[in-house]
Amino acid sequence: MLRIPLEFAPGVKIRFIGREIALRKIVEWSERGVGFPIVVYGPEGCGKTSWLRQSIKILEKMDYKVIYVNPAEENFENALIYTEDIKDIIREVVTQGLQHIEISMSSLITRLSDLVFTIAYRIMKKLRKPKIAVLIDEAFQRMELREASSYVKSLLNMIEHSSYEYDKIIAIVATSGGAFRSEIGRHMWAHIMSMWNMSENDFRELYDQIPGEKPSFEDVWRITGGNPRIFRQLYSMRWNIDDTIDYMVRSKELTPDFISRWRRSLEEAVEDPDSIWRSETSREFIDELIRKNLIVYNLYERRPGLWIDQPPPEKDLEIGVGRYVAWQTPLYREAVRKALKKIDR
């Protein structure tokens, strides 16, 4: 399989690595279609975007008309990627969107998740029984919980009740928002699957592709837990782990007020994230950790059918993984640990 090139950092190109199980699932879905939208939930920076972009190539080879949107992108060319032979339909819909709604191109990017439906229905109308793949990356970033649920329901309606004929359809939505997983899951309008950070073997391949001097693989694995975005963050900070941790303390808003309020619970969680699973743990505390994207709560059983790719270990406290709760990456745990130490000074 041709592996797509990816930009790891300015001037550093790598090729897509691993995710063999996740890519095989794309092939399986493309052969039979799906009965529900697939919502893929995983830690920030675990590789969902790269997997979706690699999936475009597979789906195009299976003769799918592919529409990929990422409303979080600033560049329109990266925010909307599509199969070449539907470019006239895309241009028609985009032009109409700009004219009738009278919005700027940057505002149009934020509306791409909605335009997906117009594009998909236009493809069904103009082409004879097409195979369609709709891939939506971080679609919920600018949505409230109820909006996200309604959006997934609209995807389900497109699959089940389209006025136009199609051969097969695939709808995949990727998100890092844990609250969205809970909200969407309770409605049963989608099939929710989890993605974890890269496996140790795949992450070693990524590590080997990065040029120049760097910390040992073991040290990088312990601080990233296989999260490629954190690895990239370390690279951009010239492998200075302390600076990277300080950056995370601020970006995750681990303020003295937050740390002081939940001090005891946080002290237990940095030692064992499963302490958060206890029945006496404050729901407000759990929701705060989920909102800040610090943890994955209520981890699925490690059965292959519940995970889009290789699941995390059953429990590995070295990288912050418990049986029921895990830090999204060990670096977040270390940021909390450092914030705890600061209020002791």
Short mmCIF file of C-alpha atoms in Angstrom, two decimals:
data_model
loop_
_atom_site.label_atom_id
_atom_site.label_comp_id
_atom_site.label_asym_id
_atom_site.label_seq_id
_atom_site.Cartn_x
_atom_site.Cartn_y
_atom_site.Cartn_z
CA MET A 1 0.00 0.00 0.00
CA LEU A 2 1.24 3.47 -0.90
CA ARG A 3 1.88 5.39 2.32
CA ILE A 4 1.09 9.08 2.14
CA PRO A 5 3.75 11.66 3.04
CA LEU A 6 3.15 13.72 6.18
CA GLU A 7 4.80 16.85 7.50
CA PHE A 8 6.14 16.08 10.97
CA ALA A 9 7.65 19.54 11.39
CA PRO A 10 8.82 22.33 9.05
CA GLY A 11 11.37 20.71 6.74
CA VAL A 12 10.84 17.20 8.15
CA LYS A 13 8.77 14.84 6.01
CA ILE A 14 7.79 11.35 7.12
CA ARG A 15 5.62 8.60 5.68
CA PHE A 16 2.43 7.29 7.26
CA ILE A 17 3.26 4.49 9.70
CA GLY A 18 1.34 1.59 11.19
CA ARG A 19 -2.41 1.48 11.86
CA GLU A 20 -2.67 -1.75 9.89
CA ILE A 21 -5.77 -2.92 11.78
CA ALA A 22 -7.50 0.45 11.34
CA LEU A 23 -6.75 0.46 7.62
CA ARG A 24 -8.10 -3.09 7.25
CA LYS A 25 -11.32 -1.89 8.87
CA ILE A 26 -11.59 0.78 6.16
CA VAL A 27 -11.29 -1.95 3.53
CA GLU A 28 -13.97 -4.06 5.27
CA TRP A 29 -16.37 -1.13 5.53
CA SER A 30 -15.76 -0.14 1.93
CA GLU A 31 -16.66 -3.64 0.76
CA ARG A 32 -19.99 -3.81 2.59
CA GLY A 33 -20.87 -0.22 3.50
CA VAL A 34 -22.03 0.74 6.98
CA GLY A 35 -25.44 0.81 8.64
CA PHE A 36 -24.52 3.53 11.14
CA PRO A 37 -22.10 6.46 11.19
CA ILE A 38 -18.78 5.43 12.75
CA VAL A 39 -17.63 7.81 15.48
CA VAL A 40 -13.95 7.35 16.29
CA TYR A 41 -12.91 8.77 19.65
CA GLY A 42 -9.33 9.00 20.88
CA PRO A 43 -6.75 11.16 22.65
CA GLU A 44 -5.72 14.50 21.18
CA GLY A 45 -2.92 13.98 18.69
CA CYS A 46 -3.13 10.16 18.64
CA GLY A 47 -3.16 10.08 14.83
CA LYS A 48 -6.83 10.20 13.82
CA THR A 49 -6.23 12.84 11.14
CA SER A 50 -3.32 10.96 9.55
CA TRP A 51 -5.37 7.75 9.54
CA LEU A 52 -8.31 9.46 7.84
CA ARG A 53 -6.05 10.99 5.20
CA GLN A 54 -4.40 7.64 4.50
CA SER A 55 -7.91 6.14 4.28
CA ILE A 56 -8.75 8.53 1.44
CA LYS A 57 -6.27 6.68 -0.80
CA ILE A 58 -7.77 3.29 0.06
CA LEU A 59 -11.33 4.45 -0.55
CA GLU A 60 -10.46 6.06 -3.88
CA LYS A 61 -8.94 2.75 -5.02
CA MET A 62 -12.24 1.10 -4.06
CA ASP A 63 -14.01 3.55 -6.42
CA TYR A 64 -15.51 5.71 -3.68
CA LYS A 65 -16.31 9.38 -4.12
CA VAL A 66 -14.55 10.74 -1.05
CA ILE A 67 -15.32 13.95 0.83
CA TYR A 68 -12.96 14.75 3.73
CA VAL A 69 -13.54 17.85 5.82
CA ASN A 70 -11.69 19.29 8.79
CA PRO A 71 -13.26 22.53 10.06
CA ALA A 72 -10.31 23.02 12.42
CA GLU A 73 -7.93 23.67 9.51
CA GLU A 74 -7.10 27.27 8.58
CA ASN A 75 -6.19 26.50 4.96
CA PHE A 76 -9.15 25.69 2.71
CA GLU A 77 -7.16 23.16 0.65
CA ASN A 78 -6.45 21.16 3.81
CA ALA A 79 -9.94 21.67 5.23
CA LEU A 80 -11.67 20.11 2.20
CA ILE A 81 -10.15 17.17 0.31
CA TYR A 82 -12.13 15.26 -2.30
CA THR A 83 -11.91 12.80 -5.16
CA GLU A 84 -10.78 14.54 -8.34
CA ASP A 85 -13.76 13.43 -10.45
CA ILE A 86 -16.29 15.23 -8.21
CA LYS A 87 -14.49 18.59 -8.33
CA ASP A 88 -17.24 20.18 -10.45
CA ILE A 89 -19.87 19.24 -7.87
CA ILE A 90 -17.66 20.55 -5.06
CA ARG A 91 -17.05 23.86 -6.83
CA GLU A 92 -20.75 24.23 -7.56
CA VAL A 93 -21.72 23.72 -3.90
CA VAL A 94 -18.92 25.91 -2.54
CA THR A 95 -19.67 28.73 -4.99
CA GLN A 96 -23.35 28.64 -4.10
CA GLY A 97 -22.44 28.67 -0.42
CA LEU A 98 -20.31 31.78 -0.84
CA GLN A 99 -22.90 33.59 -2.97
CA HIS A 100 -26.16 32.82 -1.20
CA ILE A 101 -24.96 33.06 2.39
CA GLU A 102 -22.51 35.90 1.67
CA ILE A 103 -19.76 34.71 3.97
CA SER A 104 -15.99 34.78 3.72
CA MET A 105 -13.87 31.77 2.78
CA SER A 106 -12.63 31.45 6.38
CA SER A 107 -16.22 31.38 7.64
CA LEU A 108 -17.06 28.80 4.98
CA ILE A 109 -14.40 26.47 6.43
CA THR A 110 -16.26 26.42 9.75
CA ARG A 111 -19.45 25.43 7.88
CA LEU A 112 -17.90 22.58 5.90
CA SER A 113 -19.40 19.97 8.24
CA ASP A 114 -22.86 21.17 7.20
CA LEU A 115 -21.98 21.45 3.50
CA VAL A 116 -21.01 17.77 3.50
CA PHE A 117 -24.69 16.85 3.31
CA THR A 118 -25.32 19.13 0.34
CA ILE A 119 -22.28 17.70 -1.45
CA ALA A 120 -23.21 14.07 -0.72
CA TYR A 121 -26.83 14.48 -1.84
CA ARG A 122 -25.69 16.32 -4.97
CA ILE A 123 -23.38 13.39 -5.81
CA MET A 124 -26.25 10.92 -5.35
CA LYS A 125 -28.48 13.05 -7.56
CA LYS A 126 -25.99 13.52 -10.40
CA LEU A 127 -24.22 10.15 -10.48
CA ARG A 128 -25.74 6.71 -10.95
CA LYS A 129 -25.69 4.72 -7.68
CA PRO A 130 -22.35 6.09 -6.46
CA LYS A 131 -20.25 4.79 -3.60
CA ILE A 132 -19.72 7.68 -1.19
CA ALA A 133 -17.36 8.15 1.75
CA VAL A 134 -17.82 11.08 4.10
CA LEU A 135 -14.88 11.59 6.48
CA ILE A 136 -15.30 14.36 9.05
CA ASP A 137 -12.33 15.26 11.22
CA GLU A 138 -12.93 17.06 14.53
CA ALA A 139 -16.45 17.93 13.38
CA PHE A 140 -17.66 18.71 16.89
CA GLN A 141 -14.96 21.24 17.76
CA ARG A 142 -17.33 24.19 17.35
CA MET A 143 -20.53 22.40 18.39
CA GLU A 144 -22.51 22.09 21.60
CA LEU A 145 -23.38 18.59 22.80
CA ARG A 146 -26.93 18.67 21.44
CA GLU A 147 -25.72 19.99 18.09
CA ALA A 148 -23.27 17.09 17.84
CA SER A 149 -26.03 14.57 18.55
CA SER A 150 -28.27 16.13 15.92
CA TYR A 151 -25.40 16.10 13.45
CA VAL A 152 -24.80 12.38 13.94
CA LYS A 153 -28.55 11.77 13.59
CA SER A 154 -28.44 13.62 10.24
CA LEU A 155 -25.63 11.32 9.10
CA LEU A 156 -27.72 8.31 10.11
CA ASN A 157 -30.70 9.72 8.18
CA MET A 158 -28.48 10.12 5.11
CA ILE A 159 -27.54 6.44 5.35
CA GLU A 160 -31.03 5.13 6.12
CA HIS A 161 -33.48 7.49 4.43
CA SER A 162 -31.82 9.15 1.45
CA SER A 163 -34.23 10.21 -1.31
CA TYR A 164 -31.58 9.24 -3.86
CA GLU A 165 -30.09 5.87 -4.71
CA TYR A 166 -26.53 4.98 -3.85
CA ASP A 167 -24.51 1.78 -3.93
CA LYS A 168 -22.71 2.03 -0.57
CA ILE A 169 -21.97 4.79 1.88
CA ILE A 170 -19.43 5.23 4.66
CA ALA A 171 -19.63 8.04 7.21
CA ILE A 172 -16.79 8.40 9.72
CA VAL A 173 -16.52 11.15 12.32
CA ALA A 174 -13.36 11.59 14.41
CA THR A 175 -13.32 13.46 17.72
CA SER A 176 -11.13 14.01 20.77
CA GLY A 177 -14.00 15.26 22.93
CA GLY A 178 -14.89 12.77 25.64
CA ALA A 179 -18.15 14.54 26.47
CA PHE A 180 -19.31 14.02 22.89
CA ARG A 181 -18.67 10.29 23.15
CA SER A 182 -21.02 10.04 26.14
CA GLU A 183 -23.72 12.24 24.60
CA ILE A 184 -23.73 10.47 21.23
CA GLY A 185 -23.48 7.02 22.80
CA ARG A 186 -26.66 7.37 24.81
CA HIS A 187 -28.74 8.00 21.67
CA MET A 188 -27.53 4.88 19.80
CA TRP A 189 -27.33 6.81 16.54
CA ALA A 190 -23.76 5.75 15.75
CA HIS A 191 -21.27 2.96 16.24
CA ILE A 192 -18.59 4.37 18.55
CA MET A 193 -15.07 2.96 18.41
CA SER A 194 -11.96 4.05 20.29
CA MET A 195 -8.51 4.77 18.91
CA TRP A 196 -5.47 4.83 21.17
CA ASN A 197 -1.99 6.26 20.75
CA MET A 198 0.48 4.40 18.54
CA SER A 199 1.67 0.98 19.61
CA GLU A 200 5.24 0.78 20.88
CA ASN A 201 6.47 -0.94 17.70
CA ASP A 202 4.79 1.56 15.36
CA PHE A 203 6.01 4.47 17.47
CA ARG A 204 9.57 3.17 17.23
CA GLU A 205 9.23 3.33 13.43
CA LEU A 206 8.17 6.96 13.72
CA TYR A 207 11.03 7.68 16.12
CA ASP A 208 13.54 6.18 13.67
CA GLN A 209 12.32 8.46 10.86
CA ILE A 210 13.17 11.65 12.76
CA PRO A 211 16.69 12.88 11.92
CA GLY A 212 19.33 14.29 14.24
CA GLU A 213 20.23 13.74 17.86
CA LYS A 214 17.34 12.96 20.17
CA PRO A 215 16.68 11.37 23.56
CA SER A 216 16.64 7.59 23.78
CA PHE A 217 13.56 5.83 22.49
CA GLU A 218 12.77 4.59 26.00
CA ASP A 219 12.74 8.15 27.38
CA VAL A 220 10.58 9.43 24.52
CA TRP A 221 8.15 6.53 24.92
CA ARG A 222 7.80 7.12 28.66
CA ILE A 223 6.90 10.81 28.25
CA THR A 224 4.69 10.51 25.13
CA GLY A 225 3.08 7.09 25.56
CA GLY A 226 3.13 6.82 21.76
CA ASN A 227 1.31 10.10 21.08
CA PRO A 228 2.73 11.53 17.83
CA ARG A 229 1.61 15.11 18.49
CA ILE A 230 3.41 15.20 21.84
CA PHE A 231 6.47 13.73 20.10
CA ARG A 232 6.27 16.57 17.58
CA GLN A 233 5.89 19.08 20.42
CA LEU A 234 9.06 17.75 22.04
CA TYR A 235 10.90 18.02 18.73
CA SER A 236 9.78 21.63 18.25
CA MET A 237 11.06 22.45 21.75
CA ARG A 238 14.44 20.87 21.00
CA TRP A 239 13.71 17.88 23.23
CA ASN A 240 13.47 20.04 26.35
CA ILE A 241 11.03 18.02 28.45
CA ASP A 242 10.80 20.59 31.28
CA ASP A 243 9.84 23.37 28.86
CA THR A 244 7.28 21.12 27.20
CA ILE A 245 5.73 20.24 30.57
CA ASP A 246 5.59 23.94 31.54
CA TYR A 247 3.90 24.68 28.22
CA MET A 248 1.26 22.03 28.94
CA VAL A 249 0.65 23.38 32.45
CA ARG A 250 -0.40 26.65 30.86
CA SER A 251 -2.16 25.37 27.75
CA LYS A 252 -4.27 22.97 29.84
CA GLU A 253 -5.01 25.76 32.34
CA LEU A 254 -3.71 23.85 35.34
CA THR A 255 -4.18 26.95 37.46
CA PRO A 256 -3.55 27.18 41.23
CA ASP A 257 -7.31 27.43 41.72
CA PHE A 258 -7.97 24.20 39.79
CA ILE A 259 -5.08 22.33 41.43
CA SER A 260 -5.96 23.50 44.95
CA ARG A 261 -9.61 22.61 44.56
CA TRP A 262 -8.95 19.04 43.42
CA ARG A 263 -5.57 18.52 45.04
CA ARG A 264 -6.17 15.24 46.83
CA SER A 265 -7.92 13.62 43.87
CA LEU A 266 -5.16 14.78 41.50
CA GLU A 267 -2.42 13.47 43.79
CA GLU A 268 -4.04 10.04 43.69
CA ALA A 269 -4.66 10.20 39.92
CA VAL A 270 -1.03 10.90 39.01
CA GLU A 271 -0.08 7.69 40.82
CA ASP A 272 -2.95 5.58 39.48
CA PRO A 273 -5.60 6.96 37.09
CA ASP A 274 -8.02 4.21 38.16
CA SER A 275 -8.45 6.14 41.43
CA ILE A 276 -10.77 8.37 39.36
CA TRP A 277 -13.01 5.35 38.70
CA ARG A 278 -14.00 4.99 42.36
CA SER A 279 -17.67 5.56 43.11
CA GLU A 280 -16.94 8.35 45.60
CA THR A 281 -15.04 10.44 43.02
CA SER A 282 -16.75 13.77 42.34
CA ARG A 283 -18.53 13.82 38.98
CA GLU A 284 -17.61 17.48 38.66
CA PHE A 285 -13.92 16.56 38.97
CA ILE A 286 -14.27 13.84 36.31
CA ASP A 287 -16.07 16.22 33.95
CA GLU A 288 -13.34 18.84 34.41
CA LEU A 289 -10.62 16.35 33.46
CA ILE A 290 -12.64 15.25 30.43
CA ARG A 291 -13.34 18.85 29.39
CA LYS A 292 -9.63 19.66 29.56
CA ASN A 293 -8.90 16.55 27.47
CA LEU A 294 -6.53 15.25 30.13
CA ILE A 295 -7.95 11.75 30.49
CA VAL A 296 -9.91 9.05 28.71
CA TYR A 297 -12.61 7.92 31.12
CA ASN A 298 -14.44 4.59 30.96
CA LEU A 299 -11.96 2.79 28.73
CA TYR A 300 -13.47 0.02 26.66
CA GLU A 301 -12.56 -3.59 27.29
CA ARG A 302 -9.44 -4.44 25.29
CA ARG A 303 -11.35 -6.62 22.82
CA PRO A 304 -10.37 -5.93 19.17
CA GLY A 305 -13.95 -5.32 18.02
CA LEU A 306 -14.23 -2.27 20.28
CA TRP A 307 -11.06 -0.57 19.07
CA ILE A 308 -10.26 0.87 15.67
CA ASP A 309 -6.64 -0.27 16.02
CA GLN A 310 -4.48 -1.83 18.73
CA PRO A 311 -5.94 -1.11 22.19
CA PRO A 312 -3.85 0.23 25.06
CA PRO A 313 -2.34 -2.25 27.52
CA GLU A 314 -4.65 -3.65 30.19
CA LYS A 315 -2.75 -1.53 32.69
CA ASP A 316 0.61 0.24 32.47
CA LEU A 317 1.15 2.87 35.14
CA GLU A 318 4.51 3.87 33.66
CA ILE A 319 2.65 5.52 30.76
CA GLY A 320 -0.42 6.46 32.81
CA VAL A 321 -2.80 3.75 31.62
CA GLY A 322 -5.22 2.19 34.07
CA ARG A 323 -7.81 -0.47 33.45
CA TYR A 324 -10.75 1.97 33.36
CA VAL A 325 -9.13 5.41 33.10
CA ALA A 326 -5.98 6.64 31.37
CA TRP A 327 -4.11 9.89 30.99
CA GLN A 328 -4.32 10.79 27.30
CA THR A 329 -0.52 10.95 27.35
CA PRO A 330 2.02 10.66 30.19
CA LEU A 331 3.05 14.26 29.53
CA TYR A 332 -0.35 15.49 30.77
CA ARG A 333 0.12 13.51 33.97
CA GLU A 334 3.57 15.07 34.43
CA ALA A 335 2.10 18.53 33.83
CA VAL A 336 -0.40 17.89 36.64
CA ARG A 337 2.38 16.54 38.86
CA LYS A 338 4.44 19.70 38.28
CA ALA A 339 1.43 21.94 38.95
CA LEU A 340 0.89 20.11 42.23
CA LYS A 341 4.50 20.73 43.25
CA LYS A 342 4.22 24.43 42.43
CA ILE A 343 1.44 25.05 44.95
CA ASP A 344 3.61 23.44 47.66
CA ARG A 345 6.30 26.10 47.29
#
